[in-house]
Amino acid sequence: MGKILIFGHKNPDTDSIMSALLMEKFDKNLGFDVEAVRLGSINKETKFVLDYLGIEAPRLIERVENDQEVVLVDHNEFTQSVDNIENAKITCVVDHHRICDFKTAEPLYYRAEPLGCTATIMYKKFIEENMEFGKEEAMLMLSAIISDTLLFKSPTCTKEDKSVAEKLAKIADIDVDKYGLDMLKAGTDLSDLTADELIKLDAKEVMLNDVKAQIAQVNTASIPEMMKRKEELEEAIKNTIAERELDIFVLAITDIIESNSQAIVLGNRADLVEKSYDVKLEDNTAFLPGIVSRKKQIIPVLTKNA
């Protein structure tokens, strides 16, 4: 069916896009006919990286045909993947998330490691195959690590992520702290987005045992500034709950400077947040000190209490 398509999750973040581009380079070096694509709009943080490197964003797709060969990076859950994924032929997965709602008709190559970033795994794959790579590849990997670990502040960040980042910074010949902060700040400029766009910018639909949830996250340099839009954000969240028939919607507004989050929570299972973090929702919100990682501090905690 032509090229093998490589993509990350819907509402792609920097790791999702960078890892798809890296996997494309990796597989092409091995002689495969592949193309990196995306399942949603490019956010401003990712655009900062692509513009910095002078790289075009992968083309957008919304659906795959039956039996289309695909490679999944930075995700495995079908609810987060392309439409009709259940009828595609998944040949490979490279991921750093939990394994959930995943099955295939045929054997495949599956690599999952509990690291802070999928791009860290991609670095290891390049090294294991003795593939040479230059500044561009190093910057793709480094940018993804900075993004997913919030410049190494997230609890998902491992010693291995930091070690790899140090090696990549030398190859790229770049000041990681300066570049990283500029990159993260670029992603916090959300003034031109509607409330609906904001809550979908980085949202993942997941099952918390039997609870259907959508967990969205928005990075900011000022929680109070973002909370000025609370009323319109709540309206957009209510519409999404009705449209997707959700039990709970959690919007984590994360301060990338202070490493805290303010949560806006709606739905008939909003009690999960109160139970999980020993907080009381006031006007549908709660402050969650030290909470910055959806993957490690939100989804597993809510699942445990669902």
C-alpha positions as a printed Julia matrix, in Angstrom:
306×3 Matrix{Float64}:
   0.0     0.0    0.0
   2.81    2.4   -0.78
   4.75    4.16   1.94
   4.67    3.07   5.56
   3.24    5.97   7.57
   4.86    7.03  10.84
   2.97    9.16  13.35
   2.52   10.1   16.97
  -0.73   10.71  18.84
  -3.59   13.08  18.09
  -3.05   16.66  19.31
   0.68   16.1   18.77
   3.27   17.57  21.1
   6.94   18.18  20.39
   8.06   14.63  21.27
   5.35   13.17  19.04
   6.44   15.19  16.0
  10.2    14.94  16.61
  10.05   11.19  17.18
   8.09   10.68  13.96
  10.71   12.66  12.03
  13.52   10.73  13.72
  11.88    7.39  13.0
  11.51    8.42   9.37
  15.25    9.14   9.16
  16.06    5.9   10.99
  13.89    3.67   8.78
  15.05    5.36   5.57
  18.62    4.59   6.59
  17.56    0.94   6.79
  16.04    1.1    3.3
  12.34    1.32   4.17
   9.9     3.46   2.17
   8.39    5.56   4.95
   6.85    8.97   5.58
   6.4    10.87   8.83
   2.92   12.41   9.12
   0.92   14.1   11.89
  -2.55   13.72  13.38
  -3.2    17.32  14.35
  -2.06   20.93  14.31
   1.48   21.93  15.18
   1.64   23.8   18.49
   3.79   26.9   18.95
   6.49   25.11  20.89
   6.93   22.55  18.12
   6.8    25.3   15.5
   9.65   27.05  17.35
  11.8    23.94  16.9
  10.88   23.36  13.27
  11.49   27.02  12.42
  14.81   26.95  14.28
  15.93   24.02  12.14
  14.25   25.14   8.93
  12.21   21.94   8.68
   8.69   21.68   7.26
   6.01   20.1    9.41
   4.89   16.61   8.37
   1.69   16.54   6.34
  -1.62   16.15   8.16
  -3.73   12.99   7.93
  -7.01   12.21   9.67
  -7.61    8.59   8.69
  -5.8     5.55   7.31
  -7.13    2.99   4.87
  -7.63   -0.67   5.74
  -4.33   -2.6    5.82
  -2.22    0.57   5.62
   1.16   -0.21   7.15
   1.93    2.15  10.01
   4.51    2.79  12.71
   3.32    4.33  15.99
   5.6     6.57  18.05
   4.89    8.19  21.42
   1.58    6.37  21.86
  -0.13    3.0   21.62
  -3.72    3.55  22.8
  -6.15    3.43  19.88
  -8.26    6.25  21.37
  -5.25    8.54  20.88
  -4.41    7.36  17.38
  -5.58    7.92  13.82
  -9.13    7.08  12.73
  -9.45    3.46  11.54
  -6.25    2.43  13.3
  -7.91   -0.84  14.3
  -7.9    -1.87  10.63
  -4.35   -0.76   9.87
  -1.31   -3.04   9.91
   0.86   -1.86  12.79
   4.41   -2.96  12.08
   6.24   -1.19  14.89
   5.68    0.82  18.09
   8.25    2.95  19.91
   6.8     4.5   23.05
   7.33    5.54  26.68
   3.73    5.39  27.94
   1.61    2.73  29.61
   0.37   -0.05  27.31
  -3.42    0.04  27.13
  -6.18   -0.87  24.67
  -3.67   -2.34  22.23
  -3.88   -5.45  20.07
  -2.7    -6.54  16.64
  -3.52   -9.39  14.27
   0.16  -10.08  13.53
   3.46   -9.96  15.41
   5.28   -6.65  15.43
   8.36   -4.88  16.72
   7.4    -3.22  20.02
   9.77   -1.14  22.11
   8.65    0.63  25.25
  10.91    2.03  27.94
  10.04    3.99  31.11
  11.97    7.08  30.04
  10.99   10.73  30.0
  10.73   10.92  26.25
  10.29    8.74  23.16
  13.14   10.62  21.47
  15.51    9.27  24.14
  14.64    5.79  22.89
  15.22    6.97  19.33
  18.71    8.15  20.35
  19.43    4.65  21.68
  18.17    3.08  18.45
  20.53    5.24  16.37
  23.45    4.31  18.63
  22.61    0.6   18.61
  22.58    0.55  14.8
  25.81    2.57  14.66
  24.0     5.21  12.61
  25.77    8.51  12.35
  23.71   11.63  12.92
  24.43   15.34  12.96
  23.25   18.56  14.53
  19.74   18.41  13.04
  18.98   14.97  14.47
  20.59   15.96  17.77
  18.38   19.05  17.98
  15.25   17.02  17.18
  16.07   14.62  20.01
  17.15   17.31  22.46
  14.08   19.47  21.83
  11.78   16.54  22.48
  13.54   15.68  25.74
  13.38   19.3   26.92
   9.69   19.44  26.07
   8.58   16.19  27.7
  10.68   16.71  30.84
   9.94   20.44  31.17
  13.67   21.17  30.98
  14.44   18.21  33.29
  12.04   19.38  36.05
   9.35   16.73  35.5
   9.33   13.6   37.69
   9.24   11.59  34.46
  12.8    12.73  33.72
  15.36    9.97  34.31
  19.13    9.96  34.71
  19.29    8.45  31.24
  17.31   11.35  29.72
  19.72   13.83  31.32
  22.77   11.88  30.21
  21.52   11.66  26.63
  20.64   15.37  26.65
  24.18   16.27  27.73
  25.63   14.26  24.83
  23.19   15.79  22.36
  23.94   19.32  23.56
  27.62   18.78  22.75
  26.78   17.53  19.25
  24.39   20.43  18.68
  26.81   22.9   20.31
  24.02   24.7   22.13
  23.25   26.22  25.54
  20.53   23.85  26.71
  19.11   26.11  29.44
  18.79   29.16  27.21
  17.44   27.29  24.2
  15.15   25.16  26.36
  13.59   28.1   28.19
  13.06   29.99  24.91
  11.41   26.91  23.44
   9.12   26.31  26.41
   8.14   29.98  26.6
   7.25   29.94  22.9
   4.69   27.27  23.73
   3.01   29.39  26.4
   1.85   32.1   23.98
  -1.75   30.97  23.66
  -3.53   34.31  23.43
  -4.71   33.76  19.86
  -6.38   30.4   20.59
 -10.09   29.95  21.31
 -11.13   28.16  24.49
 -12.05   25.08  22.43
  -8.63   25.1   20.77
  -6.94   25.49  24.14
  -8.53   22.46  25.75
  -7.78   20.35  22.66
  -4.2    21.6   22.27
  -2.73   18.74  24.31
  -5.6    16.47  25.28
  -5.67   12.7   25.65
  -8.77   10.56  25.99
  -8.15    7.64  28.34
 -10.04    5.01  30.3
  -9.45    5.19  34.04
 -10.64    1.64  34.67
 -14.34    2.08  33.76
 -14.26    5.87  33.83
 -14.11    7.61  30.45
 -11.85   10.62  30.84
 -10.13   13.32  28.89
  -7.0    14.79  30.45
  -5.79   18.02  28.87
  -2.74   20.06  29.76
  -1.75   23.62  28.96
   1.67   25.04  29.84
   1.88   28.63  30.99
   4.23   31.11  32.64
   1.28   32.57  34.61
  -1.59   30.51  36.02
  -3.56   33.62  37.12
  -3.4    34.99  33.57
  -4.77   31.74  32.14
  -7.48   31.55  34.83
  -8.92   34.81  33.55
 -10.41   32.63  30.8
 -11.92   30.12  33.26
 -15.55   30.77  32.3
 -15.03   30.21  28.58
 -12.77   27.23  29.24
 -15.49   25.62  31.37
 -18.05   26.16  28.61
 -15.77   24.44  26.08
 -15.13   21.6   28.53
 -18.89   21.08  29.09
 -19.42   20.87  25.32
 -16.65   18.28  25.01
 -18.07   16.21  27.87
 -21.45   16.11  26.13
 -19.97   15.43  22.7
 -17.6    12.65  23.84
 -19.89   11.3   26.6
 -17.13   11.7   29.18
 -17.34   10.97  32.89
 -14.64   13.5   33.74
 -12.59   16.19  32.05
  -9.44   17.47  33.75
  -7.64   20.53  32.42
  -4.25   20.92  34.08
  -2.89   24.45  33.71
   0.79   23.91  34.42
   3.23   26.63  35.47
   6.53   25.73  33.74
   8.47   28.13  35.99
   7.14   27.15  39.43
   6.29   23.5   38.57
   2.7    23.52  39.87
  -0.71   23.06  38.27
  -4.18   24.52  38.65
  -6.84   22.0   37.66
 -10.24   22.79  36.2
 -12.38   19.68  36.67
 -15.88   18.93  35.38
 -18.01   15.83  34.94
 -19.99   13.39  37.05
 -16.75   11.82  38.37
 -15.03   15.03  39.37
 -14.8    13.46  42.82
 -11.86   11.41  41.53
  -9.61   14.46  41.7
 -10.71   15.24  45.26
 -10.12   11.64  46.33
  -6.81   11.28  44.49
  -5.16   14.47  45.71
  -6.98   15.03  49.0
  -8.29   18.39  47.85
 -11.69   20.06  47.74
 -12.82   21.41  44.4
 -13.94   24.99  44.79
 -15.85   26.39  41.84
 -14.62   23.38  39.83
 -10.94   24.1   40.49
  -8.12   22.92  42.74
  -4.46   23.86  43.1
  -2.11   20.87  42.75
   1.38   21.76  44.07
   4.23   19.92  42.37
   1.96   18.26  39.8
   3.36   18.71  36.28
   3.25   15.28  34.62
   0.06   13.86  33.14
   1.8    10.55  32.41
   3.22    9.96  35.89
   1.27   12.18  38.31
  -2.24   12.37  36.88
  -3.37    9.38  34.8
  -1.98    6.63  37.08
  -3.13    8.42  40.26
  -6.67    8.88  38.95
  -6.75    5.3   37.64
  -5.77    3.95  41.06
  -8.72    5.75  42.67
 -11.3     5.18  39.9
